[in-house]
Coordinates of C-alpha atoms in Angstrom, one line a residue:
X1 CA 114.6 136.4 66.6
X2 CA 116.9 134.5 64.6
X3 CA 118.2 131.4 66.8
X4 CA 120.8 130.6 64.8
X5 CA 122.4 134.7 64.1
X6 CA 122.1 135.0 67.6
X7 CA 124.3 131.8 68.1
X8 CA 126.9 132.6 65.8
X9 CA 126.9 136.0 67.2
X10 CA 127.8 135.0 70.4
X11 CA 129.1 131.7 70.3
X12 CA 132.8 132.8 70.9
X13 CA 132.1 134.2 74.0
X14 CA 130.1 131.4 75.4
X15 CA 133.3 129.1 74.3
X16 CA 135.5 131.3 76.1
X17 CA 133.5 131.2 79.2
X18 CA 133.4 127.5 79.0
X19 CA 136.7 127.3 78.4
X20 CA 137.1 130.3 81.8
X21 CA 134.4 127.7 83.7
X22 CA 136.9 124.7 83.4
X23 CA 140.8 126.5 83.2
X24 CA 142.5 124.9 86.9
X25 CA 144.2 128.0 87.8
X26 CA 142.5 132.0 87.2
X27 CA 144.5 134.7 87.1
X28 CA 142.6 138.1 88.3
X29 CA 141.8 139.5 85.1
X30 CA 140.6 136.0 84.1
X31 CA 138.3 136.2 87.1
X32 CA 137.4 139.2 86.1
X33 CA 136.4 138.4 82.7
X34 CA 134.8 135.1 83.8
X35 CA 132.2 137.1 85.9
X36 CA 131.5 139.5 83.1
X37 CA 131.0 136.5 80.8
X38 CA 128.8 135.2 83.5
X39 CA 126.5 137.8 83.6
X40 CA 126.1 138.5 80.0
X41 CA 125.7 134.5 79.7
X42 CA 122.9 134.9 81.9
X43 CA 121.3 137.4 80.4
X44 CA 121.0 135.3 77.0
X45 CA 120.0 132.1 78.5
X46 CA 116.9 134.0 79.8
X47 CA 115.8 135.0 76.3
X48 CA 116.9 132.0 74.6
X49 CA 114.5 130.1 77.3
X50 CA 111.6 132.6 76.5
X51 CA 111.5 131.5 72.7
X52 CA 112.9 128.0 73.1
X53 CA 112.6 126.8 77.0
X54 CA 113.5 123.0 75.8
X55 CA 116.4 123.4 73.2
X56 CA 119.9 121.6 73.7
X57 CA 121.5 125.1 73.3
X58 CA 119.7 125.9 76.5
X59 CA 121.1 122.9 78.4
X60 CA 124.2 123.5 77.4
X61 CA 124.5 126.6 78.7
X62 CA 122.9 126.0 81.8
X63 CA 125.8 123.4 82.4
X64 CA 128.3 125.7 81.7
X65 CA 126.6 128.8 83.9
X66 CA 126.3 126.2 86.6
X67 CA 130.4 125.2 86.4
X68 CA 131.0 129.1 85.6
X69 CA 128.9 129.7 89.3
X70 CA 131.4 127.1 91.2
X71 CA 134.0 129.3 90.1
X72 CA 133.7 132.2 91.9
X73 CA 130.7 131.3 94.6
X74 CA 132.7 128.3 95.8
X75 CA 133.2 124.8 95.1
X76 CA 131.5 122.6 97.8
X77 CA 134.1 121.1 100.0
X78 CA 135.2 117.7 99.0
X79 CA 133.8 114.0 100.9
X80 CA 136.4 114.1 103.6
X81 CA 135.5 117.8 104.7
X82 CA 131.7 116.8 104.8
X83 CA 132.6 113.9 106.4
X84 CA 134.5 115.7 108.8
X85 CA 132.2 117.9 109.9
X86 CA 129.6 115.9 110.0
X87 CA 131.2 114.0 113.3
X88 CA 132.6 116.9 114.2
X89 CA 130.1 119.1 114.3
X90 CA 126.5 118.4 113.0
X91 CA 125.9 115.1 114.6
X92 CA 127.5 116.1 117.9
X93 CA 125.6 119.1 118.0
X94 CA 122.1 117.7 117.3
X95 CA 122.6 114.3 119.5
X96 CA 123.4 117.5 122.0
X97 CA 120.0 119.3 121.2
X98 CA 118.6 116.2 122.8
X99 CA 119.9 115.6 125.8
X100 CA 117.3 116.3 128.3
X101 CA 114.6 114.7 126.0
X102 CA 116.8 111.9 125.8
X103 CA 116.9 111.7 129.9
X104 CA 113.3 112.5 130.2
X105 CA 112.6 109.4 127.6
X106 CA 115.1 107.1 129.5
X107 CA 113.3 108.2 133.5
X108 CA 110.0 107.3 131.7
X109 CA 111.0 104.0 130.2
X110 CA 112.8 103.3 133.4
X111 CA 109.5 104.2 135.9
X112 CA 107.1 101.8 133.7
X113 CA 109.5 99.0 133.4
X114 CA 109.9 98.8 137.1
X115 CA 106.8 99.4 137.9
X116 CA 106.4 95.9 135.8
X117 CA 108.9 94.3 137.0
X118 CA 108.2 94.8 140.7
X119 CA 104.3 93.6 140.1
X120 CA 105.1 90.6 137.7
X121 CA 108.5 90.0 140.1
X122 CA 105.9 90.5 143.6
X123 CA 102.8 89.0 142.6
X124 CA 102.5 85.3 142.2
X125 CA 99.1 85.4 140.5
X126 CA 100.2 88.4 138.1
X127 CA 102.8 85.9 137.3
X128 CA 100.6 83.0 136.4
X129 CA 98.5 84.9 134.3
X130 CA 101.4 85.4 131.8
X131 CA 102.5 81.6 132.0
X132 CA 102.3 78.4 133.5
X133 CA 105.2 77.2 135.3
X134 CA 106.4 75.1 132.9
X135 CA 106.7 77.7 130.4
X136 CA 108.5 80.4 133.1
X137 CA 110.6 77.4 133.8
X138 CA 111.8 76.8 130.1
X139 CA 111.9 81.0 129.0
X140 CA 114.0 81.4 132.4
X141 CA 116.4 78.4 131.9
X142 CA 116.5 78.1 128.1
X143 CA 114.9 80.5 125.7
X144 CA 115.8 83.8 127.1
X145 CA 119.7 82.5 127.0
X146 CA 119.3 80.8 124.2
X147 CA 118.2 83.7 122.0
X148 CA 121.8 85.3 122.2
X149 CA 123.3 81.9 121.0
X150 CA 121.3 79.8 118.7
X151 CA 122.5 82.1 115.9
X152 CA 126.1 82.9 114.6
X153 CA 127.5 86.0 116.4
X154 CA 127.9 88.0 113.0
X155 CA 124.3 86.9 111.7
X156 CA 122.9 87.6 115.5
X157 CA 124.8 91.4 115.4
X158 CA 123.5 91.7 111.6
X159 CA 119.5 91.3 112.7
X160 CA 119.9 93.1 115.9
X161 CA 121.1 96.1 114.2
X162 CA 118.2 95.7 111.6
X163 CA 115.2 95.3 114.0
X164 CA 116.6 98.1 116.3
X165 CA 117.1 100.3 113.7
X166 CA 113.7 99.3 112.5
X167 CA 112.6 100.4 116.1
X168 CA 114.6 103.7 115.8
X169 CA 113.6 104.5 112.7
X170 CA 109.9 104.3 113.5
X171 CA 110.2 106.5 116.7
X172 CA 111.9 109.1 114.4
X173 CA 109.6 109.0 111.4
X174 CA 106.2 108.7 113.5
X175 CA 107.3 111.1 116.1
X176 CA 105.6 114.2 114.3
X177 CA 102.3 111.9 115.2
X178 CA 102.7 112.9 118.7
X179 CA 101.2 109.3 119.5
X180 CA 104.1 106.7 118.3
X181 CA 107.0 107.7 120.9
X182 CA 104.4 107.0 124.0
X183 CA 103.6 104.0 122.2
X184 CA 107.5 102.7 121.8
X185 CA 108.7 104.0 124.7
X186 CA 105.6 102.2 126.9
X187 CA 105.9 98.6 124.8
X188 CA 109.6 98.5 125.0
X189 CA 109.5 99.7 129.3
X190 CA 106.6 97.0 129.6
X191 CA 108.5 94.3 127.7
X192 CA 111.5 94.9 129.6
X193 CA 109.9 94.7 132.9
X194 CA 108.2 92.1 132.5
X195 CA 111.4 89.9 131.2
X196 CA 113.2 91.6 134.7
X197 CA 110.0 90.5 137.1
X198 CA 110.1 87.1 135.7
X199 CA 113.7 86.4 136.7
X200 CA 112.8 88.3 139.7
X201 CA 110.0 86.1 140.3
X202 CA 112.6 82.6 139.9
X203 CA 115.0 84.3 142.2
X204 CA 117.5 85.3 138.9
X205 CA 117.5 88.5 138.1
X206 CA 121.5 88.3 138.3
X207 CA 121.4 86.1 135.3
X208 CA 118.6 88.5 133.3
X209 CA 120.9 91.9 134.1
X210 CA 124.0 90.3 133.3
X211 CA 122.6 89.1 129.7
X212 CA 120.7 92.6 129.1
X213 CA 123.1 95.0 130.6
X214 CA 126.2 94.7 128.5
X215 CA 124.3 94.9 125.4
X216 CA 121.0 97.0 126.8
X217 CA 122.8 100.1 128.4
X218 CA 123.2 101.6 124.5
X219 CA 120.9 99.9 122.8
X220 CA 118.1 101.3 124.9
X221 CA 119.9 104.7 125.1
X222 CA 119.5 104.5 121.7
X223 CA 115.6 104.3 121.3
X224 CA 115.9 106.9 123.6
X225 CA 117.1 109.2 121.6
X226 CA 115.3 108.5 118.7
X227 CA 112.0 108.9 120.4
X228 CA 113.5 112.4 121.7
X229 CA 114.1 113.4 118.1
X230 CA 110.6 112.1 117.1
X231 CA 109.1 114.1 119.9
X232 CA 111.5 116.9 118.9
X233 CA 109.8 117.5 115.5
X234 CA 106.3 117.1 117.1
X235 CA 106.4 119.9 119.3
X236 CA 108.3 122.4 116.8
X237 CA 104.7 121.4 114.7
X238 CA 102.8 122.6 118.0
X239 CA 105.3 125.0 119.3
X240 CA 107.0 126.4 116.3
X241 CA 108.0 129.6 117.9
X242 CA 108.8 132.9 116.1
X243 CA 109.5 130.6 113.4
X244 CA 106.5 129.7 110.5
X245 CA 105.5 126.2 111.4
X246 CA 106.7 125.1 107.9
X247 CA 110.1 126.2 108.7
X248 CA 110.5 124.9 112.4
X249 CA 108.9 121.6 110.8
X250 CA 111.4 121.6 108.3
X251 CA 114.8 122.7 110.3
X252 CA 113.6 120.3 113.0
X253 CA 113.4 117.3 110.4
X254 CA 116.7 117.7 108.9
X255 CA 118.6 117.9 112.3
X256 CA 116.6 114.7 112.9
X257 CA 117.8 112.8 109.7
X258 CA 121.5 114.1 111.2
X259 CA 120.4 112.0 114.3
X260 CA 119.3 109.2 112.4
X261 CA 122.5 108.7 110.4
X262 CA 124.3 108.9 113.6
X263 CA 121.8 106.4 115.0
X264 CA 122.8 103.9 112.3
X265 CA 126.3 103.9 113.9
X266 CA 125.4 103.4 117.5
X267 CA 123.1 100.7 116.5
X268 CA 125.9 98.9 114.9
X269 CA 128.0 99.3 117.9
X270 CA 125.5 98.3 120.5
X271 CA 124.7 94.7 118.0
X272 CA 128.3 94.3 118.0
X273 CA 128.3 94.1 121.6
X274 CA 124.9 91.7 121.5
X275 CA 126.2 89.2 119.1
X276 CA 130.0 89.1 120.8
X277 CA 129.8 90.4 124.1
X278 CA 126.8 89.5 125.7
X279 CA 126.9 86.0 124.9
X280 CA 130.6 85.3 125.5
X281 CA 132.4 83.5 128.0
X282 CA 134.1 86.6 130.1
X283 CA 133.2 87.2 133.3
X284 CA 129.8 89.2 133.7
X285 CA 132.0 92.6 135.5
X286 CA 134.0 92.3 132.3
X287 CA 130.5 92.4 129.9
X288 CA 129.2 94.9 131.6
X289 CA 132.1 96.7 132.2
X290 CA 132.1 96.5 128.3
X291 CA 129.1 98.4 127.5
X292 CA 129.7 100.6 129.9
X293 CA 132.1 102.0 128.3
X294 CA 130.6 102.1 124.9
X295 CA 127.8 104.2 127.1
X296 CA 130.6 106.5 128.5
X297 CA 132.3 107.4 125.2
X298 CA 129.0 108.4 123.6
X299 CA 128.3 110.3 126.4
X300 CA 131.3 111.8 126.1
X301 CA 131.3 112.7 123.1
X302 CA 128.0 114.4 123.1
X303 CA 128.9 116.5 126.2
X304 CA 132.7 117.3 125.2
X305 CA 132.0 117.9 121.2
X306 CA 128.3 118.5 121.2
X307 CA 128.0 121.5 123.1
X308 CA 131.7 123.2 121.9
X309 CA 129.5 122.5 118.7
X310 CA 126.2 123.8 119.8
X311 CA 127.8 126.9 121.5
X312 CA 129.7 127.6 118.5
X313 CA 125.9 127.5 116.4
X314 CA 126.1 124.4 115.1
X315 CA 122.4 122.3 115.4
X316 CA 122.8 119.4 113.2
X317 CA 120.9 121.5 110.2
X318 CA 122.2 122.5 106.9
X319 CA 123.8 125.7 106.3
X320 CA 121.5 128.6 105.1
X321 CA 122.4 128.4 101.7
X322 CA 121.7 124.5 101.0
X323 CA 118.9 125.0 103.5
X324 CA 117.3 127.4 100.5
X325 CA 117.4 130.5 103.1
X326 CA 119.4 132.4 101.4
X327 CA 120.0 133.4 97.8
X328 CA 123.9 133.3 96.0
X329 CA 124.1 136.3 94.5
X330 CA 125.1 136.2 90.7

């Protein structure tokens, strides 16, 4: 075939469908004609791609098919839509998906770290065999306090949010393992409990709650859910349902990078309240009082929004169509 005959013979309509593909305003027999153009367009990319797959006339009409397609499929709903619905909708819905994973998580970090803190806080040579005296004396009275205030409060917030999200990020990328949430959730409940026995053990566990709780209540709920969306993922491999395993793998992982983004927020939240709250001057009842409402609102919001969202159908995935499910017709 003769590229360049066949170019001349239908360059006028490709023009007018670029000039169709980019017009602000159609009129119906301009939508009309648009489609028509569309199609035929089609038609002879197809055979110019058979005889010349890599040519710039190619390209070219591929970008004006592809503007041409927006035109009558849809344009994609501008940033503050997405935006919109995101909080709205997605990340509501999948934080909702994981609310009794998210207990279940929190009852098991809660069981170990007690069950720490009452050995370490009960048992005088359990306690010596972490530290002498000396050093209990100094981590009670000076480091543990100390590490909320030796640094700025904006530099403090900054690498709080980093090394939780770090945490966070782990429990939700590892999860499909099956052995890294266990592993979080029992180092994190062990290290806790043991800092809580301690101060237990010196007779000041007002002073250890009253530095961990303002900050701790969200923060920890917060590794909580991440290791509920890692474990999420991990059983849809196991359990995958009616669904193929691929596809349960795959709508289960982009729910859970919907939780992650929304775990990126509640981290910065919860190291605001680390480097300004915990370590300020107001009374403790105020502190605390502090993060518990920070805990409140996000509970609120999954349990109010969340499940209007997840009743309505939402799950924190993408829509069929950008979730390659379903085809746009021509």
């Amino acid at each position: 075939m003769d590229m360049d005959a066949f170019s001349a013979v239908n360059a006028d309509k490709w023009s007018r469908l670029r000039e169709l593909a980019f017009k602000r305003r159609l009129s119906g027999p301009d939508a009309d004609e648009l489609l028509r153009l569309y199609q035929a367009t089609s038609a002879h990319l197809s055979l110019i791609r058979s005889l010349e797959p890599e040519s710039g006339l190619s390209a070219s009409l591929s970008a004006t098919l592809a503007q041409a397609r927006t035109r009558f499929t849809g344009a994609r709903s501008n940033f503050t839509a997405d935006l919109a619905r995101f909080f709205v909708v997605a990340l509501p819905a999948a934080l909702y998906r994981l609310t009794w994973l998210t207990l279940a998580c929190g009852t098991v970090f809660i069981l170990v770290g007690s069950a720490y803190a009452l050995w370490i806080g009960s048992s005088p040579d359990a306690l010596r065999s972490l530290a002498s005296d000396s050093s209990v004396r100094q981590y009670v009275e000076e480091d543990f306090i100390g590490y909320y205030s030796e640094n700025p409060a904006a530099s403090f917030a900054g690498a709080v949010w980093t090394n939780n999200a770090w945490i966070s990020a782990q429990a939700v990328a590892l999860g499909i393992t099956g052995i890294w949430v266990p592993m979080i959730l029992f180092s994190n409940a062990k290290g806790v409990g043991i800092a809580a026995g301690i101060f237990a053990a010196t007779g000041k566990s007002d002073v250890f709650y009253s530095y961990i709780l303002p900050h701790g209540l969200m923060e920890l709920t917060a590794v909580f859910i991440a290791c509920a969306a890692g474990l999420r993922i991990f059983w849809a491999m196991v359990s995958p349902g009616a669904r193929t395993r691929g596809r349960a793998v795959a709508e289960e992982g982009r729910s859970l990078i919907t939780v992650a983004l929304g775990l990126v927020l509640v981290l910065f939240v919860s190291g605001l309240v680390e480097g300004f709250v915990t370590p300020s001057p107001l009374p403790v009842w105020a502190k605390i009082g502090i993060g518990s409402i920070v805990l409140a609102v996000y509970w609120l919001y999954v349990l109010v929004w969340g499940r209007r969202a997840y009743l309505a159908g939402a799950r924190g995935d993408l829509g069929a169509g950008d979730a390659g499910y379903t085809e746009i017709a021509a």
